[in-house]
Tab-separated table of N, CA and C in Angstrom:
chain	number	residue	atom	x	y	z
H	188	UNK	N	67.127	-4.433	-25.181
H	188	UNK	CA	67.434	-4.970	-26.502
H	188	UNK	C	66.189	-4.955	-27.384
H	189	UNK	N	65.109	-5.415	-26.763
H	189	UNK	CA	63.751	-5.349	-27.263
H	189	UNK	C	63.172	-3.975	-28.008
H	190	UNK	N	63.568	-2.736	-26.981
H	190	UNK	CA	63.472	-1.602	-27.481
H	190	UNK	C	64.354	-0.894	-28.659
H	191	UNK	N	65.747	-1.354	-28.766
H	191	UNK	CA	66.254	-0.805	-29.594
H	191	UNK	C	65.734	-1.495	-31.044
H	192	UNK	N	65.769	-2.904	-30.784
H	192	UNK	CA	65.023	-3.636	-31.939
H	192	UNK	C	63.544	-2.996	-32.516
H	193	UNK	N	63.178	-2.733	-31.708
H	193	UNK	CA	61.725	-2.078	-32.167
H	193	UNK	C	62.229	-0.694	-32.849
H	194	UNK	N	62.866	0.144	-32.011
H	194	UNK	CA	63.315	1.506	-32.956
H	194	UNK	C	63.788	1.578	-34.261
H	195	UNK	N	64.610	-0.092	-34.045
H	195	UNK	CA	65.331	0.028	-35.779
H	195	UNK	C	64.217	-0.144	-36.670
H	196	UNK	N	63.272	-0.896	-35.978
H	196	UNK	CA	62.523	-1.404	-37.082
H	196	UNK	C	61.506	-0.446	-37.555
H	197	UNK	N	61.398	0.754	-36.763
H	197	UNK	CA	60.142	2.049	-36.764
H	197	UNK	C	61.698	2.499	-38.061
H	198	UNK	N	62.552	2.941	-37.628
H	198	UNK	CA	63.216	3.747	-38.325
H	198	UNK	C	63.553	3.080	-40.406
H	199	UNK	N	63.363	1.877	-39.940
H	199	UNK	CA	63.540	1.313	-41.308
H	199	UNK	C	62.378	1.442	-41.900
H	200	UNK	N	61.390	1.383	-41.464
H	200	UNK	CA	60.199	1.469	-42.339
H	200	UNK	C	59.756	3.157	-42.408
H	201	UNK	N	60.270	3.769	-41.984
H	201	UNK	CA	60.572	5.242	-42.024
H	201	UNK	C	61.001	5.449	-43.318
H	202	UNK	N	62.268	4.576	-43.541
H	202	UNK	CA	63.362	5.236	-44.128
H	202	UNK	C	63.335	4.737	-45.774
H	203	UNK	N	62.399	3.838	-45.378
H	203	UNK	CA	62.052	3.542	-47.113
H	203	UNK	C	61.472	4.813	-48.318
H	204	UNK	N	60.345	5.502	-47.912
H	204	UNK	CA	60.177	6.392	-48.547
H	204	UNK	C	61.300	7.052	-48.847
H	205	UNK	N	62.197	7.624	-47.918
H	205	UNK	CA	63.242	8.757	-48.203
H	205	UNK	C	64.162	8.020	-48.893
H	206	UNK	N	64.074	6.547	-49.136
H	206	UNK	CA	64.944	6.130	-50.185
H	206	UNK	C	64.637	6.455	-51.727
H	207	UNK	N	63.360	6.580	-52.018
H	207	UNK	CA	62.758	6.948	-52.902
H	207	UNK	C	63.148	9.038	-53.335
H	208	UNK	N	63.175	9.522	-52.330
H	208	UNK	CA	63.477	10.636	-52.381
H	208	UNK	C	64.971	10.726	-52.683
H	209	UNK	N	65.851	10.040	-51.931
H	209	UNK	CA	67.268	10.200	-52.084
H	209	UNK	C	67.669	9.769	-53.229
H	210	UNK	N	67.011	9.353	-54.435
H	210	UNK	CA	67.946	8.666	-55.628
H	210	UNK	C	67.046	9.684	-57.105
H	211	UNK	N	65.906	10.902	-56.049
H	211	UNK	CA	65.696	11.983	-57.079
H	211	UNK	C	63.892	11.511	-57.767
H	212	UNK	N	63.653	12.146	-58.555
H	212	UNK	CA	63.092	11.588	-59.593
H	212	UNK	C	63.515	11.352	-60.854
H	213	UNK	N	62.523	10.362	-61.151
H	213	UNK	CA	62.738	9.573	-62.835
H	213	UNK	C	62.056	10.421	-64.084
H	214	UNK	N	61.708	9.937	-64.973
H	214	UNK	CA	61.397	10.780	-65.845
H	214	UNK	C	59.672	10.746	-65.837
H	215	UNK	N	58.966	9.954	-64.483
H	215	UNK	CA	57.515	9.789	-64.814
H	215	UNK	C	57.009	8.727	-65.092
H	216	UNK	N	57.724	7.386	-65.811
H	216	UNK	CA	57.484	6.772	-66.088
H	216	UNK	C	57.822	5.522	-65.155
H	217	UNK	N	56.418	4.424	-65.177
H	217	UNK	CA	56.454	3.349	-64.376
H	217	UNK	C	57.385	3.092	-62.810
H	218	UNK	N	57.213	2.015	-62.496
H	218	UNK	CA	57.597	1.926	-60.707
H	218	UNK	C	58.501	2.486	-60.362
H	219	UNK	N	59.030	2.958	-59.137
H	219	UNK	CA	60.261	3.381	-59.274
H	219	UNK	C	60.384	4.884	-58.054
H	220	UNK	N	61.516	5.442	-58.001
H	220	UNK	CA	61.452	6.737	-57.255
H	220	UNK	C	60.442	7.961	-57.174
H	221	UNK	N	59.773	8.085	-58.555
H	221	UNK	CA	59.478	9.476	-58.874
H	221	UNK	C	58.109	9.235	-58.031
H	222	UNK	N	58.072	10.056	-57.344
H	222	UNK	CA	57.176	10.357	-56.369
H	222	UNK	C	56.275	11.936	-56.166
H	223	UNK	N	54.765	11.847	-56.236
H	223	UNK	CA	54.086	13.023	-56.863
H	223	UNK	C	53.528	13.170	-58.290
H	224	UNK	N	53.203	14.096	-58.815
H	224	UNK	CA	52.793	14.671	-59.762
H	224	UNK	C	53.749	14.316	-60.762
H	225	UNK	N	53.414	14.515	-62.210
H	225	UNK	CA	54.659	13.835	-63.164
H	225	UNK	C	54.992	14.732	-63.382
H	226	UNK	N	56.335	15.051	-64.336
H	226	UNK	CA	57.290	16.022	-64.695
H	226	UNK	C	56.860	16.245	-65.775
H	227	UNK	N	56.624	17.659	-66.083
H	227	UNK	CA	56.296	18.652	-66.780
H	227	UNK	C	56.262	18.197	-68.705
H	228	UNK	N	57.331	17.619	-68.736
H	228	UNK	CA	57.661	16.642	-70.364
H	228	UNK	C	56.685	15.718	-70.319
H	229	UNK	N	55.964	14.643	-69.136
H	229	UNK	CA	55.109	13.533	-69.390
H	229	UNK	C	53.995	13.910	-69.018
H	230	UNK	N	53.594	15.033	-67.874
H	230	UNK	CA	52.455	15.891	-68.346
H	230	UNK	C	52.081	16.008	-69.564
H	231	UNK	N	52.455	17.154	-70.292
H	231	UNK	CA	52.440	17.144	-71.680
H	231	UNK	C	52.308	16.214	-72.874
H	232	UNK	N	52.971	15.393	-72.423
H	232	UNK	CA	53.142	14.000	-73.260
H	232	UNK	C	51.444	13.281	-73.512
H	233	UNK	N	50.965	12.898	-71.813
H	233	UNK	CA	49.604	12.368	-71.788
H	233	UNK	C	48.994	13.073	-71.433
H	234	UNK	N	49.035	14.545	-71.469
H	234	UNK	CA	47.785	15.113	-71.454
H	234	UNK	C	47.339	15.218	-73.267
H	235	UNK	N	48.138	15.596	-74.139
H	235	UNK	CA	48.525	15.499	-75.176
H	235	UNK	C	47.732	14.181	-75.943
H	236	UNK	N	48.228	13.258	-75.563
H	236	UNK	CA	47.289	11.688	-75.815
H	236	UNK	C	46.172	11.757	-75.674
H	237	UNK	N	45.800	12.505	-74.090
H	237	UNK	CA	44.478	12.462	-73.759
H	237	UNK	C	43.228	13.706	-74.510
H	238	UNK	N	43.796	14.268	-75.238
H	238	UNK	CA	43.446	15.244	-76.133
H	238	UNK	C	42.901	16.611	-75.762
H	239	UNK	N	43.592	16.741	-74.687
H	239	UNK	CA	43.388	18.229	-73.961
H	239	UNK	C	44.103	18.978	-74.518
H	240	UNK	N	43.608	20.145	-74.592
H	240	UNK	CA	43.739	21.092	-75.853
H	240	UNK	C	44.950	22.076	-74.879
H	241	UNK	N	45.483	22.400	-75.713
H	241	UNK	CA	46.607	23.797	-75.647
H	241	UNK	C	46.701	24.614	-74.748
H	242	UNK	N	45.287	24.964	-74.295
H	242	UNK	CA	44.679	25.980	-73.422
H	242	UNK	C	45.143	25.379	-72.083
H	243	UNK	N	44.572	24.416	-71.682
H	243	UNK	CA	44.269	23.510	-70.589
H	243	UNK	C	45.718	23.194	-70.638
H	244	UNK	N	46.530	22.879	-70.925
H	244	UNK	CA	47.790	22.465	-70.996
H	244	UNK	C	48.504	22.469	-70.186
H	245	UNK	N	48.202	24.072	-70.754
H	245	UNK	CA	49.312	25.448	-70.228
H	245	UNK	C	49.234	25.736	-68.737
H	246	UNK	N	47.769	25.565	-68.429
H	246	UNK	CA	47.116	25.793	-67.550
H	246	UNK	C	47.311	24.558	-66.346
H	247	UNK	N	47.411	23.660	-66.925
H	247	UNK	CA	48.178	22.000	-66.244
H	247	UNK	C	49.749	22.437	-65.562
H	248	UNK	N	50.371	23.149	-66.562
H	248	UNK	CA	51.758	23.496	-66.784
H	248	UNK	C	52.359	24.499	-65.479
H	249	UNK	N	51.198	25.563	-65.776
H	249	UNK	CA	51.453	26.814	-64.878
H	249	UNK	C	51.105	26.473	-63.148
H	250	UNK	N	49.967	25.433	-62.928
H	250	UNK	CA	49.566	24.962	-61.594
H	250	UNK	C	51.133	24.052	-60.967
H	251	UNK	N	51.688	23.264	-61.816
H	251	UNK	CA	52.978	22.769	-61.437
H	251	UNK	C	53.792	23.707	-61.137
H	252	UNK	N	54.226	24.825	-62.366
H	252	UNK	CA	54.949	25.286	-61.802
H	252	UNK	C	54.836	26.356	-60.520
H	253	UNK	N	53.451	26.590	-60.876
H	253	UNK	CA	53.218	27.341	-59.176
H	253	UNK	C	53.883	26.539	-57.631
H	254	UNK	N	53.448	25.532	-58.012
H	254	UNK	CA	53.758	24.427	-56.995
H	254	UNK	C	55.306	24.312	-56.333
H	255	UNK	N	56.476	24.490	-57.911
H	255	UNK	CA	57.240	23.321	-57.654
H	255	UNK	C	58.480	23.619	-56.450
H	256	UNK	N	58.498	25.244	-56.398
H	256	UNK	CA	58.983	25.831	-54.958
H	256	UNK	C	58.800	25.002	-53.463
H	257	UNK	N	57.331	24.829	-53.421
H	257	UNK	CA	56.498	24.467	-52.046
H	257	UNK	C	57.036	23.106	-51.680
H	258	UNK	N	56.689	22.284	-53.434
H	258	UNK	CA	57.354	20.693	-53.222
H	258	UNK	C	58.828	19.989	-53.494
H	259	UNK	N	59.954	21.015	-53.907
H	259	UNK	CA	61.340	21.142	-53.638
H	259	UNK	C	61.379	21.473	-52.266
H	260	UNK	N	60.938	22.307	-51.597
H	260	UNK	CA	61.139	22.831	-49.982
H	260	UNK	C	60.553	21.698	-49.151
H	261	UNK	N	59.736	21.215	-49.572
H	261	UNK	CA	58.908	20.040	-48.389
H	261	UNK	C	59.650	18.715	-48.552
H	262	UNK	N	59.848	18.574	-49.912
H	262	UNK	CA	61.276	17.095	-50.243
H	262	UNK	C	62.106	17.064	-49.417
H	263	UNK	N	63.119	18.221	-49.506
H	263	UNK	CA	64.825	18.870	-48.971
H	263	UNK	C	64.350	18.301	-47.415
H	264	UNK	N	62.995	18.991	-46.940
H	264	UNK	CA	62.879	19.071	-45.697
H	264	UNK	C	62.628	17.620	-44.517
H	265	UNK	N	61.632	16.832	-45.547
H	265	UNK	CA	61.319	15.609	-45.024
H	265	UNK	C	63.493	14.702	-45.696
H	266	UNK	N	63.701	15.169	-46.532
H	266	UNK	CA	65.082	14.214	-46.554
H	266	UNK	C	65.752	14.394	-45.446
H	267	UNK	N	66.030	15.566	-44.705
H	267	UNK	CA	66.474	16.528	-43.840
H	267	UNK	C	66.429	15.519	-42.369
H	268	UNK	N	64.784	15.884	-42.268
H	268	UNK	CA	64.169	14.584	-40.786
H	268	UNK	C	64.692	13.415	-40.884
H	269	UNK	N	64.663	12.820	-42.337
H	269	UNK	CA	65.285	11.541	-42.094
H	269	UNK	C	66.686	11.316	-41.932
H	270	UNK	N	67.284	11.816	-42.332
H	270	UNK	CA	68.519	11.646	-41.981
H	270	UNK	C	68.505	11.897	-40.636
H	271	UNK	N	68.304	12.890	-39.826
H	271	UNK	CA	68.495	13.463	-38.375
H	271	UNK	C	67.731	12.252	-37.609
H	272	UNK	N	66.485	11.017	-38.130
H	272	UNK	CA	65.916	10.490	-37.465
H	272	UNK	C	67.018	8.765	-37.539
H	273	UNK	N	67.982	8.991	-38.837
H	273	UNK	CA	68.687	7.970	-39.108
H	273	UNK	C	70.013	8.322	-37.508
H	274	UNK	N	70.323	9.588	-37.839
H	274	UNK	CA	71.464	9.571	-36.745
H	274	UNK	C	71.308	9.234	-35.517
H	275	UNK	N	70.063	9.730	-35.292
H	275	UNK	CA	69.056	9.674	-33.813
H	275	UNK	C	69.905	8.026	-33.175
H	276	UNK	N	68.872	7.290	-34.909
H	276	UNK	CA	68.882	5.657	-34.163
H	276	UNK	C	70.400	4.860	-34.645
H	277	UNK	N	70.856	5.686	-35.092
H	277	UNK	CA	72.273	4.537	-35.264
H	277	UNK	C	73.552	4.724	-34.582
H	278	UNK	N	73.242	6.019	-33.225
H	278	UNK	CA	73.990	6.954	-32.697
H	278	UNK	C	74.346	5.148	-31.131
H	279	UNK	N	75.445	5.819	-30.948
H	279	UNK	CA	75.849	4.337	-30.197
H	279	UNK	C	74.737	4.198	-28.376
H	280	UNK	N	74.734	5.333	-27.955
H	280	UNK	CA	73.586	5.348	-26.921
H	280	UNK	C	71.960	6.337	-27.923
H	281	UNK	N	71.609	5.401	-28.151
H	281	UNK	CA	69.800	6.416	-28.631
H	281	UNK	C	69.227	6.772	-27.729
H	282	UNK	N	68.959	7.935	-28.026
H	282	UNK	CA	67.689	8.368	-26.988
H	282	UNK	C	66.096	8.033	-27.745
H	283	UNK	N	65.501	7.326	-26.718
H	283	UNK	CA	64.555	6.767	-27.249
H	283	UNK	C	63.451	7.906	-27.402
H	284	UNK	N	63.252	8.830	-26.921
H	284	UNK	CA	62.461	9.868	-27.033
H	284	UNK	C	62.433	10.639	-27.691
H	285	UNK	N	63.873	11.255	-27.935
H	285	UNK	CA	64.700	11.720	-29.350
H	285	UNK	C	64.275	11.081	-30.678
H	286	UNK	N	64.083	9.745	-30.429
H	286	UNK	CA	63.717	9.153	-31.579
H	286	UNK	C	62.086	8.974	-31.666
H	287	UNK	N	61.539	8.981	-30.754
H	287	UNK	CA	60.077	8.784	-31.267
H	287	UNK	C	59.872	10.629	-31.118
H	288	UNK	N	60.308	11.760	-31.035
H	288	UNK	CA	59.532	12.977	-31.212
H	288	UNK	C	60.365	12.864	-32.959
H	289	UNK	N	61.547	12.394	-33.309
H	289	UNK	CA	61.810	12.557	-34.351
H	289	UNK	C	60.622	11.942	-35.090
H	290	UNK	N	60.248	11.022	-34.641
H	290	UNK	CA	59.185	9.786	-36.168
H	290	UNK	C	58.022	10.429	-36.201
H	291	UNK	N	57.602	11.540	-35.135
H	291	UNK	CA	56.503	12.261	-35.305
H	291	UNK	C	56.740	13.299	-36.592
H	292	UNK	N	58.180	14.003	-36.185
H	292	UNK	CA	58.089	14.718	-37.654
H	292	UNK	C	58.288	14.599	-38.233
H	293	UNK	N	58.967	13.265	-38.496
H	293	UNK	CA	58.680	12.845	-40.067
H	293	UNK	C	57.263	12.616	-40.542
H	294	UNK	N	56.543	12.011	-39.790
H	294	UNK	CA	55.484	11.801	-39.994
H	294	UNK	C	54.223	12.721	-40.376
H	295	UNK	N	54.814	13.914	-39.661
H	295	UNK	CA	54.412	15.466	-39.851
H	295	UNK	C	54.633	15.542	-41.626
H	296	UNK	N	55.866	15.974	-41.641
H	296	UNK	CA	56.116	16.257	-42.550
H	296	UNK	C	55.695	15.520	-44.302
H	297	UNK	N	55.713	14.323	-43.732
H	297	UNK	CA	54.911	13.168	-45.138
H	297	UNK	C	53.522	13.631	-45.196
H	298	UNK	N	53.135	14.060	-43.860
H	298	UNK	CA	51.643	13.891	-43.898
H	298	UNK	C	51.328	15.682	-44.749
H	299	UNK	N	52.369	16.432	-44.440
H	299	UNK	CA	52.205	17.467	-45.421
H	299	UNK	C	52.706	17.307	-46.904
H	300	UNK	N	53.385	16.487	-46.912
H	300	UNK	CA	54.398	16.309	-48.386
H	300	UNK	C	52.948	15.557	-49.299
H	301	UNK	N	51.846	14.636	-48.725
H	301	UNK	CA	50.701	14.092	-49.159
H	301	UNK	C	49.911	15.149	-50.042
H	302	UNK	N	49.468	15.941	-48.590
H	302	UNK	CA	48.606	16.901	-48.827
H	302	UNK	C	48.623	18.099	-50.207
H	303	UNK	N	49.775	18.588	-49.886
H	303	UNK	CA	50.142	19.191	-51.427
H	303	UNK	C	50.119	18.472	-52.476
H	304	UNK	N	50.167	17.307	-52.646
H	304	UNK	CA	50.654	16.465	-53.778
H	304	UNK	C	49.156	16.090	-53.916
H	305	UNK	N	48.166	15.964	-53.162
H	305	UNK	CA	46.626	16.015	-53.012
H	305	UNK	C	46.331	17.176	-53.498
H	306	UNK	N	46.322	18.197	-53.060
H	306	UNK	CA	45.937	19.543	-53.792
H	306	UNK	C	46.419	20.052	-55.444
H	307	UNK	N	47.792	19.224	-55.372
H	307	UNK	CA	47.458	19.588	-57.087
H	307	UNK	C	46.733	19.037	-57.720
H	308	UNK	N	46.604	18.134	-57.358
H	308	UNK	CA	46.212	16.547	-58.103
H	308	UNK	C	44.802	17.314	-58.388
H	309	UNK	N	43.935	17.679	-56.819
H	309	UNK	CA	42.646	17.836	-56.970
H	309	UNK	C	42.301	19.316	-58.063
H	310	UNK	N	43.734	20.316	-57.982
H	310	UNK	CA	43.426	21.676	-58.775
H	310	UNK	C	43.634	21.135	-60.479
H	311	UNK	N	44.356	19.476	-60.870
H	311	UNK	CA	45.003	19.645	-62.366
H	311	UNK	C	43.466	19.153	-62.534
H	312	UNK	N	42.470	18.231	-61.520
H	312	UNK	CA	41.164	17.439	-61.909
H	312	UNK	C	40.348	18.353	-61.943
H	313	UNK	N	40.361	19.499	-61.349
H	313	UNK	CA	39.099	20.351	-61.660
H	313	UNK	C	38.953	21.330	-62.758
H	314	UNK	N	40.411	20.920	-64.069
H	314	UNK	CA	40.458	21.603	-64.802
H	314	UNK	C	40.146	20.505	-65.952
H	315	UNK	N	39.664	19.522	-65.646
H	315	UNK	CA	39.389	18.146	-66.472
H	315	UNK	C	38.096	17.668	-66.662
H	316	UNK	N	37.630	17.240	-67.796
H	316	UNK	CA	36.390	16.251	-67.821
H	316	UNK	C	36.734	14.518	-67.499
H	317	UNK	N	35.683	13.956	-66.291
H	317	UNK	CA	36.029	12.694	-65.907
H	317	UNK	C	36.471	11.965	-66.771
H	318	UNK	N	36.876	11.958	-68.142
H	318	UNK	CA	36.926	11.336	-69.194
H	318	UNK	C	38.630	11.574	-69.537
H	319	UNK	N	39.026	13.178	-69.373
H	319	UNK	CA	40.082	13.396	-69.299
H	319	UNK	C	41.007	13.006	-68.437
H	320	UNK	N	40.451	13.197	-67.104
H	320	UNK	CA	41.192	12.570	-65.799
H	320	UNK	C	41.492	11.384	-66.074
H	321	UNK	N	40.544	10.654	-66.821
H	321	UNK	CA	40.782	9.057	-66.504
H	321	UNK	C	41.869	8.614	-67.058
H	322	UNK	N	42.698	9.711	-67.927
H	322	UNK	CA	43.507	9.212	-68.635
H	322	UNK	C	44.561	9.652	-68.201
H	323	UNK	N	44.445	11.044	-68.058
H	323	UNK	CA	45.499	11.565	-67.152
H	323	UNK	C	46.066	11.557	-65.636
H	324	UNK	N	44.958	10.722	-64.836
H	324	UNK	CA	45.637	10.723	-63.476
H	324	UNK	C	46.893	9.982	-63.320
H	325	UNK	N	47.478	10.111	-62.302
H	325	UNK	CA	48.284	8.903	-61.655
H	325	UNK	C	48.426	7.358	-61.631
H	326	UNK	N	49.069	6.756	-62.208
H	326	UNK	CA	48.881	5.300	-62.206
H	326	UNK	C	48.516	4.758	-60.513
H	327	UNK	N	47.796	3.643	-60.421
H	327	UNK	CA	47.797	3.514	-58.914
H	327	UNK	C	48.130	2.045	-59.502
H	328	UNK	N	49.466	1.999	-58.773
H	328	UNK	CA	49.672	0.117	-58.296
H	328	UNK	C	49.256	-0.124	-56.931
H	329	UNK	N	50.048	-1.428	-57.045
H	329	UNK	CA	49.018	-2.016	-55.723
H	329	UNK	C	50.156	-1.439	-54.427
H	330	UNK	N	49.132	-1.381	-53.507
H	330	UNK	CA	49.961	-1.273	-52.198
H	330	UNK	C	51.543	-2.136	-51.666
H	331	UNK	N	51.978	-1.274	-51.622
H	331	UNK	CA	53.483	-1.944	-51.145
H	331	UNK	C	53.693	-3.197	-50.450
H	332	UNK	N	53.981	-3.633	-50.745
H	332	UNK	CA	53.657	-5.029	-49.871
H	332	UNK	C	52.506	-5.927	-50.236
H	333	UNK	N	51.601	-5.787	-51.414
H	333	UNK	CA	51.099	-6.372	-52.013
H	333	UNK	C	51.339	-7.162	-53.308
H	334	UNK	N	51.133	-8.472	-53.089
H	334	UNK	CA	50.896	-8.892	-54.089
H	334	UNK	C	49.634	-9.385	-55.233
H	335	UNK	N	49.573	-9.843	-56.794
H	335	UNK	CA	48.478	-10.179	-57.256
H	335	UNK	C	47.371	-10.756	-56.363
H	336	UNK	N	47.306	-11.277	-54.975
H	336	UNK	CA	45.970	-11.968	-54.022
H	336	UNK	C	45.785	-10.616	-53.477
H	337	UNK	N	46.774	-9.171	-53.211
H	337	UNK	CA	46.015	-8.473	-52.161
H	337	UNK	C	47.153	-8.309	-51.230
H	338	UNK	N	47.095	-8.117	-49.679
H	338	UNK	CA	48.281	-8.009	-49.338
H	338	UNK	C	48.880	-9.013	-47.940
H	339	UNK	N	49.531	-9.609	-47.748
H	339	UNK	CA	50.025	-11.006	-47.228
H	339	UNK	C	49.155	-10.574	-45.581
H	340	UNK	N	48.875	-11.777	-45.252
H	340	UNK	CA	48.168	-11.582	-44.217
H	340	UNK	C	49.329	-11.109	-42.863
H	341	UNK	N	48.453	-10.689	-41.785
H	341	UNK	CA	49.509	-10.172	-40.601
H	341	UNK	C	49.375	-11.515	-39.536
H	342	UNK	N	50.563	-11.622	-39.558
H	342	UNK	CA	51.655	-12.731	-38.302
H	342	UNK	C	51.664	-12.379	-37.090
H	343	UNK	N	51.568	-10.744	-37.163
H	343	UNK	CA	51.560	-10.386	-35.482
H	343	UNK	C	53.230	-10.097	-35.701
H	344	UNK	N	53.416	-9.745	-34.242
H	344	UNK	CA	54.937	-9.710	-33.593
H	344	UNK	C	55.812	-11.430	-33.612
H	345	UNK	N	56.885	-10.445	-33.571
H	345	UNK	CA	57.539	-12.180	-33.902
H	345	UNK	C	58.634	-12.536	-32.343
């Protein structure tokens, strides 16, 4: 009982991200699903604000769309694991092994879905002055599970 309890609970905290994936992206703006790089309209929008010129833009524009093949295929794919890692654990006998080689590839797979989403990030900044970036990066809120003190202390197992 102990073990299946523990699986649900690996698989739920799994399955949060891909909730974020399963309802799409938003338009870019504030908390919410959209996950990655912003969409091509709010690119534009604050790079635009941030007073990067035409040139650079385009050039912002064309690195996305180089991209957006690699990070449609790596989305589909990590939604893909999760679901197969959801059936794994809600299947009436689980195989517990089944389910932990599944949480590896999900885990695989986020840990590549990062990396790209790292590499644009680092190819749109090296087309930027620190001044530009600062305006144009990524909002960073606070860590999930954080609140205004920071993030709730750990209880341990319960």
């Amino acid at each position: 009982m102990r073990t299946r309890a523990l699986l649900v609970f690996i698989a739920i905290s799994l399955f949060l991200p891909a909730a974020a994936f399963a309802k799409g992206p938003r338009d870019g703006r504030g908390p919410g699903p959209h996950l990655g790089p912003p969409s091509p309209e709010m690119l534009v929008e604050r790079a635009t604000e941030a007073g990067i010129d035409e040139a650079t833009i385009e050039q912002l524009l064309a690195i996305m769309e180089a991209n957006k093949d690699v990070m449609e295929t790596l989305q589909k794919e990590l939604m893909a694991a999760h679901d197969e890692l959801r059936a794994l654990v809600e299947a009436d006998a689980p195989d517990r092994d089944a389910i932990l080689q599944q949480v590896e590839a999900v885990g695989a797979m986020e840990t590549d879905l990062r990396k790209q989403h790292l590499s644009i990030e680092l190819e749109v900044r090296s087309l930027l002055t620190p001044e530009q970036w600062a305006q144009l990066r990524p909002p960073m809120g606070p860590m999930r599970g954080e609140g205004p003190d920071g993030p709730p202390p750990c209880e341990g197992p319960r």
